[in-house]
Short mmCIF file of C-alpha atoms in Angstrom, two decimals:
data_model
loop_
_atom_site.label_atom_id
_atom_site.label_comp_id
_atom_site.label_asym_id
_atom_site.label_seq_id
_atom_site.Cartn_x
_atom_site.Cartn_y
_atom_site.Cartn_z
CA MET E 1 167.67 90.01 97.43
CA THR E 2 170.47 89.84 100.04
CA ASP E 3 171.17 93.04 101.96
CA THR E 4 174.56 94.73 101.68
CA VAL E 5 176.43 95.43 104.93
CA LEU E 6 178.93 98.29 105.34
CA ILE E 7 181.53 97.84 108.08
CA THR E 8 183.79 100.64 109.28
CA GLY E 9 186.95 99.51 111.03
CA ALA E 10 189.29 96.68 110.04
CA GLY E 11 190.30 95.65 113.54
CA PRO E 12 189.53 92.21 114.99
CA THR E 13 185.83 92.97 115.47
CA GLY E 14 185.18 94.33 111.98
CA LEU E 15 187.22 91.62 110.27
CA ALA E 16 185.56 88.79 112.22
CA LEU E 17 182.12 90.19 111.39
CA ALA E 18 183.01 90.48 107.71
CA ILE E 19 184.21 86.87 107.64
CA HIS E 20 181.00 85.62 109.23
CA LEU E 21 178.95 87.45 106.59
CA ALA E 22 181.17 86.33 103.72
CA LEU E 23 180.78 82.70 104.81
CA HIS E 24 177.10 83.04 103.89
CA ASP E 25 177.49 85.14 100.75
CA VAL E 26 176.16 88.32 102.35
CA PRO E 27 177.65 91.25 100.37
CA VAL E 28 179.98 93.23 102.63
CA ARG E 29 182.33 96.21 102.28
CA VAL E 30 184.98 96.96 104.90
CA ILE E 31 186.48 100.46 105.05
CA ASP E 32 189.15 101.84 107.35
CA ALA E 33 190.56 105.35 107.65
CA ALA E 34 194.10 104.06 108.27
CA SER E 35 196.49 103.91 105.33
CA GLY E 36 197.16 100.21 105.95
CA PRO E 37 197.26 97.43 108.53
CA ALA E 38 198.63 98.20 111.99
CA THR E 39 202.03 96.75 112.80
CA THR E 40 201.83 97.48 116.53
CA SER E 41 199.02 97.16 119.02
CA ARG E 42 198.07 97.44 122.66
CA ALA E 43 196.27 94.09 122.87
CA LEU E 44 198.55 91.12 123.48
CA GLY E 45 196.28 88.18 124.07
CA LEU E 46 193.46 85.97 122.89
CA GLN E 47 191.39 84.50 125.68
CA PRO E 48 189.97 80.99 125.10
CA ARG E 49 186.64 82.46 123.99
CA GLY E 50 188.41 84.51 121.32
CA VAL E 51 190.31 81.38 120.23
CA GLU E 52 186.98 79.59 119.78
CA VAL E 53 185.55 82.42 117.67
CA LEU E 54 188.53 82.34 115.30
CA GLU E 55 188.40 78.56 115.14
CA ARG E 56 184.71 78.58 114.20
CA ILE E 57 185.29 80.91 111.25
CA GLY E 58 188.45 79.16 110.04
CA ALA E 59 190.78 82.05 110.95
CA LEU E 60 192.84 80.52 113.75
CA GLY E 61 195.51 79.17 111.40
CA ASP E 62 198.92 78.75 112.99
CA LEU E 63 198.36 81.37 115.71
CA PRO E 64 198.58 78.74 118.49
CA GLU E 65 202.01 77.60 117.22
CA ARG E 66 203.26 81.20 117.16
CA SER E 67 201.86 82.12 120.59
CA GLN E 68 202.70 81.58 124.21
CA SER E 69 199.98 79.67 126.05
CA SER E 70 201.14 80.32 129.59
CA LEU E 71 202.46 83.31 131.42
CA ASN E 72 204.36 83.79 134.67
CA MET E 73 203.26 87.04 136.29
CA SER E 74 205.18 88.63 139.17
CA TYR E 75 203.98 91.63 141.19
CA ASN E 76 206.57 93.53 143.20
CA GLU E 77 206.58 96.21 145.88
CA GLY E 78 210.11 97.60 145.50
CA SER E 79 212.48 94.63 145.55
CA ARG E 80 209.91 92.39 147.27
CA THR E 81 207.73 90.02 145.20
CA VAL E 82 204.26 90.09 146.78
CA LEU E 83 202.47 87.85 144.26
CA ARG E 84 203.50 85.35 141.64
CA LEU E 85 200.95 83.81 139.28
CA HIS E 86 201.52 80.94 136.86
CA VAL E 87 198.70 81.70 134.46
CA GLY E 88 197.52 78.53 132.76
CA GLN E 89 198.99 76.14 135.33
CA ALA E 90 195.77 75.93 137.38
CA VAL E 91 193.79 75.13 134.22
CA ALA E 92 196.28 73.04 132.23
CA ASP E 93 193.59 70.36 131.91
CA ARG E 94 191.34 72.66 129.87
CA PRO E 95 191.23 72.01 126.10
CA LYS E 96 191.39 75.73 125.28
CA GLN E 97 194.17 77.98 126.56
CA ALA E 98 194.79 81.69 126.30
CA LEU E 99 197.28 82.73 123.62
CA LEU E 100 199.77 85.53 124.17
CA ILE E 101 200.22 87.12 120.76
CA SER E 102 200.05 90.62 119.31
CA GLN E 103 196.74 91.94 118.04
CA ALA E 104 198.55 92.79 114.82
CA GLU E 105 199.17 89.07 114.28
CA VAL E 106 195.53 88.25 115.01
CA GLU E 107 194.40 90.86 112.51
CA GLY E 108 196.77 89.40 109.93
CA ALA E 109 195.20 85.96 110.33
CA LEU E 110 191.72 87.47 110.01
CA ARG E 111 192.63 89.42 106.86
CA GLN E 112 194.05 86.26 105.30
CA ARG E 113 190.83 84.38 106.00
CA LEU E 114 188.72 87.23 104.61
CA ALA E 115 190.83 87.23 101.44
CA GLU E 116 190.26 83.47 101.06
CA LEU E 117 186.53 84.25 101.01
CA GLY E 118 186.97 86.98 98.39
CA GLY E 119 186.85 89.96 100.75
CA THR E 120 189.14 92.98 100.95
CA VAL E 121 189.71 96.04 103.14
CA GLU E 122 189.41 99.49 101.56
CA TRP E 123 192.25 101.32 103.34
CA GLY E 124 192.53 105.09 103.48
CA THR E 125 188.76 105.45 103.31
CA ARG E 126 187.31 107.71 105.99
CA LEU E 127 183.61 107.87 106.85
CA ALA E 128 182.31 111.45 106.76
CA VAL E 129 178.50 111.33 106.59
CA ALA E 130 175.86 108.67 107.20
CA GLN E 131 172.17 109.06 106.38
CA GLN E 132 169.64 106.31 106.87
CA GLU E 133 166.26 105.80 105.27
CA ALA E 134 163.59 103.21 106.00
CA THR E 135 165.33 100.53 103.92
CA SER E 136 168.92 101.72 103.42
CA VAL E 137 171.92 103.65 104.68
CA THR E 138 173.90 106.01 102.46
CA VAL E 139 177.39 107.03 103.54
CA THR E 140 179.82 109.57 102.17
CA VAL E 141 183.48 108.58 102.43
CA GLN E 142 186.71 110.41 101.70
CA THR E 143 189.41 108.39 99.99
CA ALA E 144 193.16 108.78 100.44
CA ASP E 145 193.44 111.15 97.46
CA GLY E 146 190.80 113.48 98.95
CA ALA E 147 187.98 112.42 96.64
CA GLU E 148 184.46 111.88 97.98
CA GLN E 149 182.38 108.84 97.20
CA GLN E 150 178.89 107.74 98.13
CA ILE E 151 178.18 104.15 99.13
CA GLU E 152 174.70 102.73 99.68
CA GLY E 153 173.99 99.70 101.81
CA HIS E 154 171.27 98.24 103.95
CA TRP E 155 173.16 98.20 107.25
CA LEU E 156 176.07 100.18 108.69
CA ILE E 157 178.14 98.57 111.46
CA GLY E 158 180.53 100.71 113.49
CA CYS E 159 183.59 98.70 114.48
CA ASP E 160 185.75 101.83 114.38
CA GLY E 161 187.02 101.96 117.94
CA ALA E 162 186.69 104.14 121.00
CA HIS E 163 186.47 107.37 118.98
CA SER E 164 183.88 105.83 116.64
CA THR E 165 182.67 108.14 113.89
CA VAL E 166 179.68 105.85 113.35
CA ARG E 167 178.61 106.20 116.99
CA LYS E 168 178.90 109.97 116.82
CA LEU E 169 176.97 110.21 113.55
CA ALA E 170 174.23 108.01 115.03
CA GLY E 171 174.00 110.31 118.06
CA ILE E 172 174.57 107.48 120.56
CA GLY E 173 175.95 108.55 123.93
CA PHE E 174 179.14 107.03 125.36
CA PRO E 175 179.20 107.85 129.08
CA GLY E 176 181.89 106.66 131.48
CA ARG E 177 184.86 107.69 133.57
CA LYS E 178 188.65 107.61 133.60
CA LEU E 179 190.35 104.68 135.30
CA LEU E 180 193.95 105.81 134.81
CA GLU E 181 194.87 109.34 133.81
CA ARG E 182 197.75 108.35 131.50
CA LEU E 183 199.89 105.40 130.49
CA LEU E 184 203.16 105.65 128.60
CA MET E 185 204.32 102.62 126.63
CA VAL E 186 207.31 101.52 124.55
CA ASP E 187 208.32 98.31 122.76
CA VAL E 188 212.10 97.75 122.71
CA ARG E 189 214.56 95.05 121.69
CA ALA E 190 216.96 94.25 124.51
CA GLN E 191 218.71 91.48 126.41
CA TRP E 192 217.07 91.74 129.83
CA PRO E 193 217.25 89.23 132.71
CA PHE E 194 213.51 88.60 132.97
CA ASP E 195 211.40 85.54 132.30
CA LYS E 196 210.75 85.39 128.55
CA ASN E 197 207.50 83.66 129.27
CA GLY E 198 206.16 86.25 131.63
CA SER E 199 205.70 89.75 132.96
CA THR E 200 206.91 91.68 135.97
CA THR E 201 204.99 94.55 137.52
CA TRP E 202 206.08 97.04 140.18
CA MET E 203 203.27 98.64 142.21
CA GLU E 204 204.93 101.30 144.34
CA SER E 205 202.93 104.20 145.78
CA GLY E 206 199.92 103.34 143.66
CA HIS E 207 201.86 103.87 140.42
CA MET E 208 202.46 100.89 138.20
CA LEU E 209 205.27 99.93 135.85
CA SER E 210 205.21 96.65 133.96
CA VAL E 211 207.46 94.80 131.52
CA THR E 212 206.17 91.91 129.38
CA ALA E 213 208.16 89.58 127.16
CA LEU E 214 207.27 89.48 123.45
CA PRO E 215 208.82 87.37 120.66
CA ASP E 216 212.16 88.23 119.08
CA ASP E 217 213.84 89.62 122.25
CA THR E 218 211.22 92.36 122.37
CA TRP E 219 209.82 93.77 125.60
CA ARG E 220 206.78 95.94 126.21
CA VAL E 221 207.21 98.43 129.03
CA PHE E 222 204.43 100.67 130.25
CA THR E 223 204.04 102.92 133.24
CA GLU E 224 201.66 105.34 134.88
CA PRO E 225 203.61 108.63 134.97
CA SER E 226 203.48 111.37 137.60
CA PRO E 227 200.52 113.80 137.34
CA ASP E 228 202.76 116.80 136.60
CA LEU E 229 204.11 115.31 133.35
CA PRO E 230 203.54 117.71 130.41
CA ASP E 231 201.07 116.78 127.68
CA GLN E 232 201.85 115.98 124.05
CA LEU E 233 205.20 114.30 124.53
CA SER E 234 207.17 113.26 121.46
CA ASP E 235 208.00 109.58 120.90
CA SER E 236 211.57 110.16 122.05
CA GLU E 237 210.38 111.92 125.21
CA ILE E 238 208.01 109.04 125.99
CA THR E 239 210.82 106.54 125.43
CA ASP E 240 213.23 108.44 127.70
CA ARG E 241 210.64 108.71 130.48
CA VAL E 242 209.58 105.06 130.36
CA LEU E 243 213.06 103.56 130.15
CA SER E 244 214.42 105.85 132.85
CA GLU E 245 211.59 104.82 135.17
CA PHE E 246 212.09 101.17 134.24
CA SER E 247 215.82 101.24 135.01
CA HIS E 248 215.19 103.04 138.31
CA ARG E 249 212.61 100.53 139.53
CA SER E 250 214.17 97.33 138.18
CA GLY E 251 217.84 98.16 138.65
CA VAL E 252 218.48 96.85 135.12
CA SER E 253 220.88 98.70 132.83
CA LEU E 254 219.72 100.04 129.48
CA ASP E 255 223.02 99.14 127.78
CA THR E 256 221.55 96.18 125.88
CA VAL E 257 218.67 98.14 124.26
CA THR E 258 219.29 97.90 120.52
CA GLU E 259 216.04 99.14 118.99
CA ILE E 260 213.01 101.25 119.90
CA ARG E 261 210.12 99.70 118.00
CA TRP E 262 207.17 101.77 119.19
CA ALA E 263 206.26 104.49 121.65
CA SER E 264 202.79 105.70 122.59
CA GLU E 265 200.65 107.18 125.32
CA PHE E 266 196.99 106.66 126.09
CA ARG E 267 194.38 107.04 128.76
CA ILE E 268 192.29 104.21 130.15
CA HIS E 269 188.57 104.83 130.36
CA ARG E 270 185.54 102.79 131.26
CA ARG E 271 182.71 103.62 128.85
CA LEU E 272 179.55 101.90 127.61
CA ALA E 273 177.36 103.06 124.72
CA ASP E 274 173.81 104.02 125.63
CA ALA E 275 172.56 101.79 122.82
CA TYR E 276 174.02 99.28 120.37
CA ARG E 277 171.51 100.02 117.64
CA HIS E 278 169.95 103.09 116.06
CA GLY E 279 167.76 102.03 113.16
CA ARG E 280 170.03 100.51 110.52
CA ILE E 281 173.21 101.51 112.35
CA LEU E 282 174.80 99.15 114.91
CA LEU E 283 177.93 99.25 117.06
CA ALA E 284 180.37 96.52 118.05
CA GLY E 285 183.70 96.20 119.86
CA ASP E 286 185.42 99.31 121.24
CA ALA E 287 182.87 101.51 119.49
CA ALA E 288 180.32 100.13 121.97
CA HIS E 289 182.46 99.59 125.10
CA ILE E 290 185.97 100.29 126.35
CA GLN E 291 187.58 99.10 129.55
CA SER E 292 190.90 98.56 131.27
CA PRO E 293 193.20 96.13 129.42
CA THR E 294 193.36 94.11 132.66
CA GLY E 295 192.61 90.49 131.88
CA GLY E 296 192.78 90.96 128.11
CA GLN E 297 189.03 91.43 127.76
CA GLY E 298 188.69 94.17 125.12
CA GLN E 299 189.66 92.31 121.94
CA ASN E 300 187.87 89.17 123.09
CA THR E 301 184.64 90.94 123.97
CA GLY E 302 184.69 92.55 120.53
CA LEU E 303 185.11 89.16 118.84
CA GLY E 304 182.13 87.90 120.84
CA ASP E 305 180.11 90.92 119.70
CA ALA E 306 180.95 90.14 116.08
CA GLU E 307 179.89 86.51 116.34
CA ASN E 308 176.63 87.30 118.15
CA LEU E 309 175.65 90.04 115.72
CA ALA E 310 176.75 88.11 112.64
CA TRP E 311 174.32 85.19 112.75
CA LYS E 312 171.40 87.53 113.39
CA LEU E 313 172.46 89.87 110.61
CA VAL E 314 172.87 86.94 108.18
CA LEU E 315 169.30 85.78 108.76
CA VAL E 316 167.87 89.30 108.42
CA ALA E 317 169.97 90.07 105.33
CA ARG E 318 168.81 86.84 103.67
CA GLY E 319 165.15 87.47 104.48
CA ARG E 320 164.95 84.58 106.96
CA ALA E 321 164.15 86.76 109.98
CA ASP E 322 162.50 90.04 110.88
CA GLN E 323 164.91 92.87 111.64
CA ARG E 324 163.59 92.96 115.22
CA LEU E 325 165.86 89.95 115.80
CA LEU E 326 168.73 92.47 115.78
CA ASN E 327 167.41 94.01 119.00
CA THR E 328 168.44 90.84 120.81
CA TYR E 329 172.07 91.65 119.99
CA GLU E 330 172.04 94.53 122.45
CA GLY E 331 169.86 92.54 124.85
CA GLU E 332 172.49 89.79 125.05
CA ARG E 333 175.78 91.63 124.63
CA ARG E 334 175.34 94.94 126.47
CA PRO E 335 174.76 93.34 129.93
CA LEU E 336 177.88 91.25 129.35
CA ALA E 337 179.94 94.33 128.48
CA ARG E 338 178.65 96.07 131.61
CA ASN E 339 179.84 93.15 133.74
CA VAL E 340 183.25 93.14 132.03
CA LEU E 341 183.63 96.87 132.66
CA ARG E 342 182.83 96.43 136.34
CA ALA E 343 185.25 93.53 136.77
CA THR E 344 188.20 95.19 135.00
CA SER E 345 187.59 98.49 136.81
CA ALA E 346 187.57 96.66 140.15
CA ALA E 347 190.85 94.94 139.25
CA VAL E 348 192.50 98.32 138.60
CA ASP E 349 191.19 99.75 141.89
CA ILE E 350 192.40 96.71 143.85
CA MET E 351 195.83 96.23 142.30
CA LEU E 352 196.71 99.93 142.08
CA PRO E 353 195.39 101.41 145.33
CA HIS E 354 195.86 105.13 145.86
CA ASN E 355 195.32 105.22 149.62
CA LEU E 356 196.55 103.32 152.66
CA TRP E 357 193.43 101.38 153.61
CA LYS E 358 192.94 100.05 150.05
CA ARG E 359 196.57 98.96 150.04
CA LEU E 360 196.02 97.11 153.31
CA VAL E 361 192.96 95.36 151.87
CA ARG E 362 195.00 94.32 148.83
CA ASP E 363 198.00 93.08 150.82
CA LYS E 364 196.16 91.38 153.70
CA LEU E 365 193.07 89.99 151.96
CA VAL E 366 193.25 90.04 148.17
CA LEU E 367 196.81 88.86 147.52
CA PRO E 368 196.67 85.89 149.94
CA ALA E 369 193.39 84.77 148.35
CA VAL E 370 194.74 85.07 144.79
CA ARG E 371 197.65 82.79 145.70
CA LEU E 372 195.21 79.89 146.17
CA PRO E 373 194.96 77.56 143.10
CA ALA E 374 191.17 77.35 143.42
CA VAL E 375 190.89 81.15 143.28
CA GLN E 376 193.25 81.33 140.33
CA ARG E 377 191.10 78.77 138.52
CA ARG E 378 187.96 80.86 139.09
CA LEU E 379 189.74 84.00 137.92
CA TRP E 380 190.90 82.18 134.78
CA LEU E 381 187.37 81.00 134.02
CA ALA E 382 186.04 84.54 134.39
CA ALA E 383 188.79 85.98 132.17
CA SER E 384 188.43 83.18 129.60
CA GLN E 385 184.80 84.17 128.87
CA LEU E 386 183.94 80.47 128.53
CA GLY E 387 181.44 80.86 131.32
CA ILE E 388 179.39 83.46 129.45
CA ASN E 389 175.72 82.64 129.18
CA TYR E 390 172.59 84.42 128.01
CA ARG E 391 170.21 82.84 130.52
CA GLY E 392 167.29 85.13 131.22
CA GLY E 393 168.06 87.14 128.08
CA PRO E 394 165.71 87.88 125.18
CA LEU E 395 166.28 84.47 123.52
CA ALA E 396 166.32 82.37 126.70
CA PRO E 397 163.87 84.14 129.04
CA THR E 398 162.87 80.99 130.97
CA SER E 399 166.42 79.81 131.71
CA HIS E 400 167.16 80.77 135.29
CA ARG E 401 170.69 81.23 136.61
CA TRP E 402 170.27 78.67 139.39
CA LEU E 403 169.27 75.76 137.12
CA PRO E 404 171.91 72.98 137.05
CA GLY E 405 173.15 71.48 133.80
CA LEU E 406 173.11 72.94 130.28
CA HIS E 407 170.14 75.08 129.27
CA PRO E 408 169.20 77.53 126.50
CA GLY E 409 171.55 80.50 126.59
CA ASP E 410 174.55 78.46 127.82
CA ARG E 411 177.73 77.98 125.82
CA MET E 412 177.79 74.42 124.48
CA PRO E 413 181.09 72.67 125.29
CA ASP E 414 182.95 71.11 122.40
CA LEU E 415 182.09 67.48 121.62
CA THR E 416 183.50 64.75 119.42
CA CYS E 417 180.70 63.98 116.95
CA ARG E 418 179.83 62.19 113.74
CA ARG E 419 178.14 63.65 110.70
CA LEU E 420 175.26 61.78 109.11
CA ASP E 421 177.69 60.26 106.59
CA GLY E 422 179.66 58.73 109.47
CA SER E 423 182.71 61.00 109.25
CA GLN E 424 184.06 62.33 112.52
CA THR E 425 184.35 65.99 113.54
CA THR E 426 184.13 68.21 116.58
CA LEU E 427 181.10 70.31 117.32
CA HIS E 428 182.92 73.66 117.22
CA ALA E 429 184.69 72.83 113.96
CA ALA E 430 181.35 71.88 112.38
CA ILE E 431 179.63 75.13 113.33
CA SER E 432 181.53 77.41 110.92
CA GLY E 433 178.73 80.00 111.03
CA ARG E 434 175.94 77.39 110.90
CA TRP E 435 173.30 76.09 113.27
CA VAL E 436 173.93 72.56 114.53
CA VAL E 437 171.41 69.95 115.65
CA VAL E 438 172.89 67.40 118.05
CA ALA E 439 170.86 64.26 118.85
CA ALA E 440 171.70 60.76 120.10
CA GLY E 441 170.65 59.03 116.86
CA PRO E 442 171.20 60.02 113.21
CA HIS E 443 167.52 59.62 112.28
CA ILE E 444 166.38 61.96 115.07
CA ALA E 445 169.15 64.43 114.26
CA ASP E 446 168.19 64.44 110.58
CA ARG E 447 164.45 65.00 111.27
CA HIS E 448 165.15 67.99 113.50
CA ALA E 449 167.78 69.39 111.13
CA GLN E 450 165.22 69.32 108.30
CA ALA E 451 162.73 71.16 110.50
CA ALA E 452 165.35 73.81 111.33
CA ALA E 453 166.46 74.11 107.70
CA ALA E 454 162.90 74.87 106.62
CA GLN E 455 163.13 78.07 108.68
CA LEU E 456 166.83 78.92 108.39
CA GLY E 457 167.84 77.64 104.96
CA THR E 458 169.28 74.28 103.93
CA ASP E 459 172.86 75.61 103.87
CA MET E 460 172.56 76.95 107.42
CA VAL E 461 172.00 73.71 109.36
CA THR E 462 174.24 70.74 110.17
CA ALA E 463 173.17 67.50 111.89
CA LEU E 464 175.52 65.65 114.26
CA THR E 465 175.44 62.75 116.69
CA PRO E 466 177.80 62.60 119.69
CA VAL E 467 180.37 59.81 119.67
CA GLU E 468 179.49 59.26 123.35
CA PRO E 469 175.82 60.27 123.85
CA ASN E 470 174.87 61.18 127.42
CA SER E 471 171.34 62.48 126.88
CA HIS E 472 168.20 61.71 124.90
CA ASP E 473 167.53 65.42 124.39
CA VAL E 474 167.83 67.17 121.06
CA VAL E 475 169.94 70.34 121.20
CA LEU E 476 169.88 73.15 118.63
CA ILE E 477 173.11 75.14 118.85
CA ARG E 478 173.37 78.66 117.51
CA PRO E 479 176.22 79.75 115.22
CA ASP E 480 177.91 81.46 118.18
CA GLY E 481 178.12 78.19 120.10
CA HIS E 482 175.26 78.85 122.53
CA ILE E 483 172.24 76.59 123.02
CA GLY E 484 169.14 77.95 121.34
CA TRP E 485 166.62 75.18 122.02
CA ARG E 486 166.77 71.93 123.97
CA GLY E 487 164.11 69.31 124.52
CA ARG E 488 162.88 65.79 123.93
CA PRO E 489 162.53 64.80 120.26
CA ALA E 490 159.79 67.04 118.84
CA PRO E 491 160.47 68.78 115.50
CA ASP E 492 157.27 70.81 115.83
CA LYS E 493 158.45 72.33 119.12
CA LEU E 494 161.82 73.21 117.60
CA THR E 495 159.98 74.87 114.69
CA ALA E 496 157.75 76.79 117.07
CA TRP E 497 160.77 78.13 118.95
CA LEU E 498 162.47 79.22 115.74
CA ASN E 499 159.33 81.00 114.55
CA GLN E 500 159.12 82.87 117.83
CA VAL E 501 162.78 83.95 117.58
CA LEU E 502 162.84 84.82 113.88
CA TRP E 503 159.48 86.51 113.66
CA PRO E 504 158.79 87.99 117.12
CA ALA E 505 155.26 89.15 117.77
#
């Protein structure tokens, strides 16, 4: 019998997880307290890692055609531009680029893909109670008409954001600190004299105001207001404050503003859940970690959570692995989230200094360094999340960080390959939630794929040969694109590794 999975939260993380499960016929229900899909969002970008995740589950669609793939970023002190970045220029040779597009559009593409697989979102359904037993979880939900309903499943996954009800019901702590006290934000339609492929930020006196171009003559403006600003402002009060500050700093008239599309305020925190799992309850995305939006890491880290958890949950739900495999989800993803939190927090402290000596460090050391193409390339790689690896983690304990080349735990770069029938594909396109065996010859690839399929299921393994082989090793690639096992041809050793992973002692 295949276990049923309950997912709360129909944002990018919850939808991506549901798609992964639906690809392998794992019964899944997605509920969300909202009355319907969001039409506005804070997140504006997909990093290359997020692009890969959507591509692997068939949800990327036409998002690249509707997105901007480069961004010109200017940082000003008053009327003086102190830093100008051409994001994407230093890495134009990379096959994957970041996409500047609203999270609402990303969610739309994910919902469409879920619908193609027969899945739906139950809107207006709020989680109220969750009780877990040894083999199941029973939740009580309240529907839009006020009625209560009980739903039983085998696993409950909280993808319900920073204020996660699932996390609170599971009793999991969420410690952290504030990074910025408040941000006010509006989206407006206007004819403004700024680069429509970029953003401009003013950083006076440690207080930031930024304007970013969006499609359809729309601009997103957000600012850090003064500490004495009253709480609980109305949308019109937020709009007046933000646009007044914008006009003052930029010198641009507000005469061409024709529509106010959205106004909001929020606080930026850095928080990390004490645990990602409590029995049959697990957390992913903002329910497990929140950070500064600097670098566009939040949505992308959540998509990575979904992909990592999904393949493990599929195997457990289908009886192909012991549930202890799920512990490796936290073991691999929580250290990564901790590093992302540190990096984005440091970026806020550096770019928005609140004292003189930090400002001097930024202006005299940090900004000159960031102007260098080599530094920009390194920053892009860090933000892209393509350099993520799980070396030294629970599934690759013997892979040390200093080892050169590709090893277990590393992300496998995309390759042009052939299937056993001779048809051509790319590695990442062939994954689609499956494990992939890559070997120099079709006979070797087939032998190892059969060995893997005996443990994972025949529908879970694909065999490929590179169009241009550069190694005699056999590589077993996990459904999240990371190397699981690598070695000389030896199906018995591959089987031994899988047994160790799926049925830990």
